[in-house]
């Protein structure tokens, strides 16, 4: 049986999850506002692109990974995404790039700018808004969907996943916006059924899918249903007990990874964000 893993791109995190996430995973990034989920995504993108740019270094990492397999374990191979796609429902490519230009150093920004394929759906997202005329795209701009299409936003997103998800990393920004969307006669149950289908088909695509979701926006039971549906849940939170501003990352759930975390007695990862390196793990809290 051949199994692939794809690096998160966060070195200290990868070290503690046997070098990456299982390929084919749909991962929920559940975030307290400002707790680092977006920075995690940006850093993961940049570091995976840097690994692709240095094949000999990645091959060395892969050989080391294969040697670490213990007797009786099914061997896994590290794989990098062919491409990285960023699907944005409401934000423009320029807005996302400007955010990174302000936050990070030039090399980080340039790698992100040159290596990511952006897909914007703001025109369809705002087409039923009472202020939709403010969101009309420049007529000379190429759309990522047919502007005359009668498809609803879930169908448009599904088409993008079907076309671009195989062997790639795809980020959906954001599930929060999709769950709050009230157009096209869609309900939250429609979105949940879409997620269930996405989780099933993603195993054939063999890439990674990240879904951004803010905490305390949806009803608790809806958030729990979403968490139960996906393969993995990474929770980005503020440490309420710390005397200083401290962000933490907790792997709340992950099919195929939790035994390794339990074996290493890991409770959570303390994290920081720097302009040079982006999202980093600064400390690991273990259960004593």
PDB file of N, CA and C in Angstrom, residues 271-280:
ATOM      1  N   UNK A 271       2.806  29.362  19.409  1.00  0.00           N
ATOM      2  CA  UNK A 271       3.208  29.857  18.094  1.00  0.00           C
ATOM      3  C   UNK A 271       3.531  31.348  18.128  1.00  0.00           C
ATOM      4  N   UNK A 272       4.244  31.781  17.111  1.00  0.00           N
ATOM      5  CA  UNK A 272       4.528  33.203  16.930  1.00  0.00           C
ATOM      6  C   UNK A 272       4.546  33.507  15.441  1.00  0.00           C
ATOM      7  N   UNK A 273       4.455  34.781  15.118  1.00  0.00           N
ATOM      8  CA  UNK A 273       4.458  35.225  13.723  1.00  0.00           C
ATOM      9  C   UNK A 273       5.527  36.290  13.558  1.00  0.00           C
ATOM     10  N   UNK A 274       6.460  36.068  12.629  1.00  0.00           N
ATOM     11  CA  UNK A 274       7.532  37.027  12.395  1.00  0.00           C
ATOM     12  C   UNK A 274       7.523  37.462  10.938  1.00  0.00           C
ATOM     13  N   UNK A 275       8.089  38.624  10.680  1.00  0.00           N
ATOM     14  CA  UNK A 275       8.101  39.148   9.309  1.00  0.00           C
ATOM     15  C   UNK A 275       9.039  38.354   8.404  1.00  0.00           C
ATOM     16  N   UNK A 276      10.076  37.741   8.979  1.00  0.00           N
ATOM     17  CA  UNK A 276      11.024  36.967   8.179  1.00  0.00           C
ATOM     18  C   UNK A 276      10.488  35.596   7.801  1.00  0.00           C
ATOM     19  N   UNK A 277       9.961  34.890   8.784  1.00  0.00           N
ATOM     20  CA  UNK A 277       9.626  33.480   8.599  1.00  0.00           C
ATOM     21  C   UNK A 277       8.136  33.178   8.659  1.00  0.00           C
ATOM     22  N   UNK A 278       7.312  34.176   8.926  1.00  0.00           N
ATOM     23  CA  UNK A 278       5.876  33.928   8.984  1.00  0.00           C
ATOM     24  C   UNK A 278       5.469  33.196  10.249  1.00  0.00           C
ATOM     25  N   UNK A 279       4.623  32.188  10.097  1.00  0.00           N
ATOM     26  CA  UNK A 279       4.081  31.420  11.222  1.00  0.00           C
ATOM     27  C   UNK A 279       5.109  30.398  11.688  1.00  0.00           C
ATOM     28  N   UNK A 280       5.386  30.383  12.982  1.00  0.00           N
ATOM     29  CA  UNK A 280       6.360  29.454  13.540  1.00  0.00           C
ATOM     30  C   UNK A 280       5.840  28.855  14.839  1.00  0.00           C
TER      31      UNK A 280
END
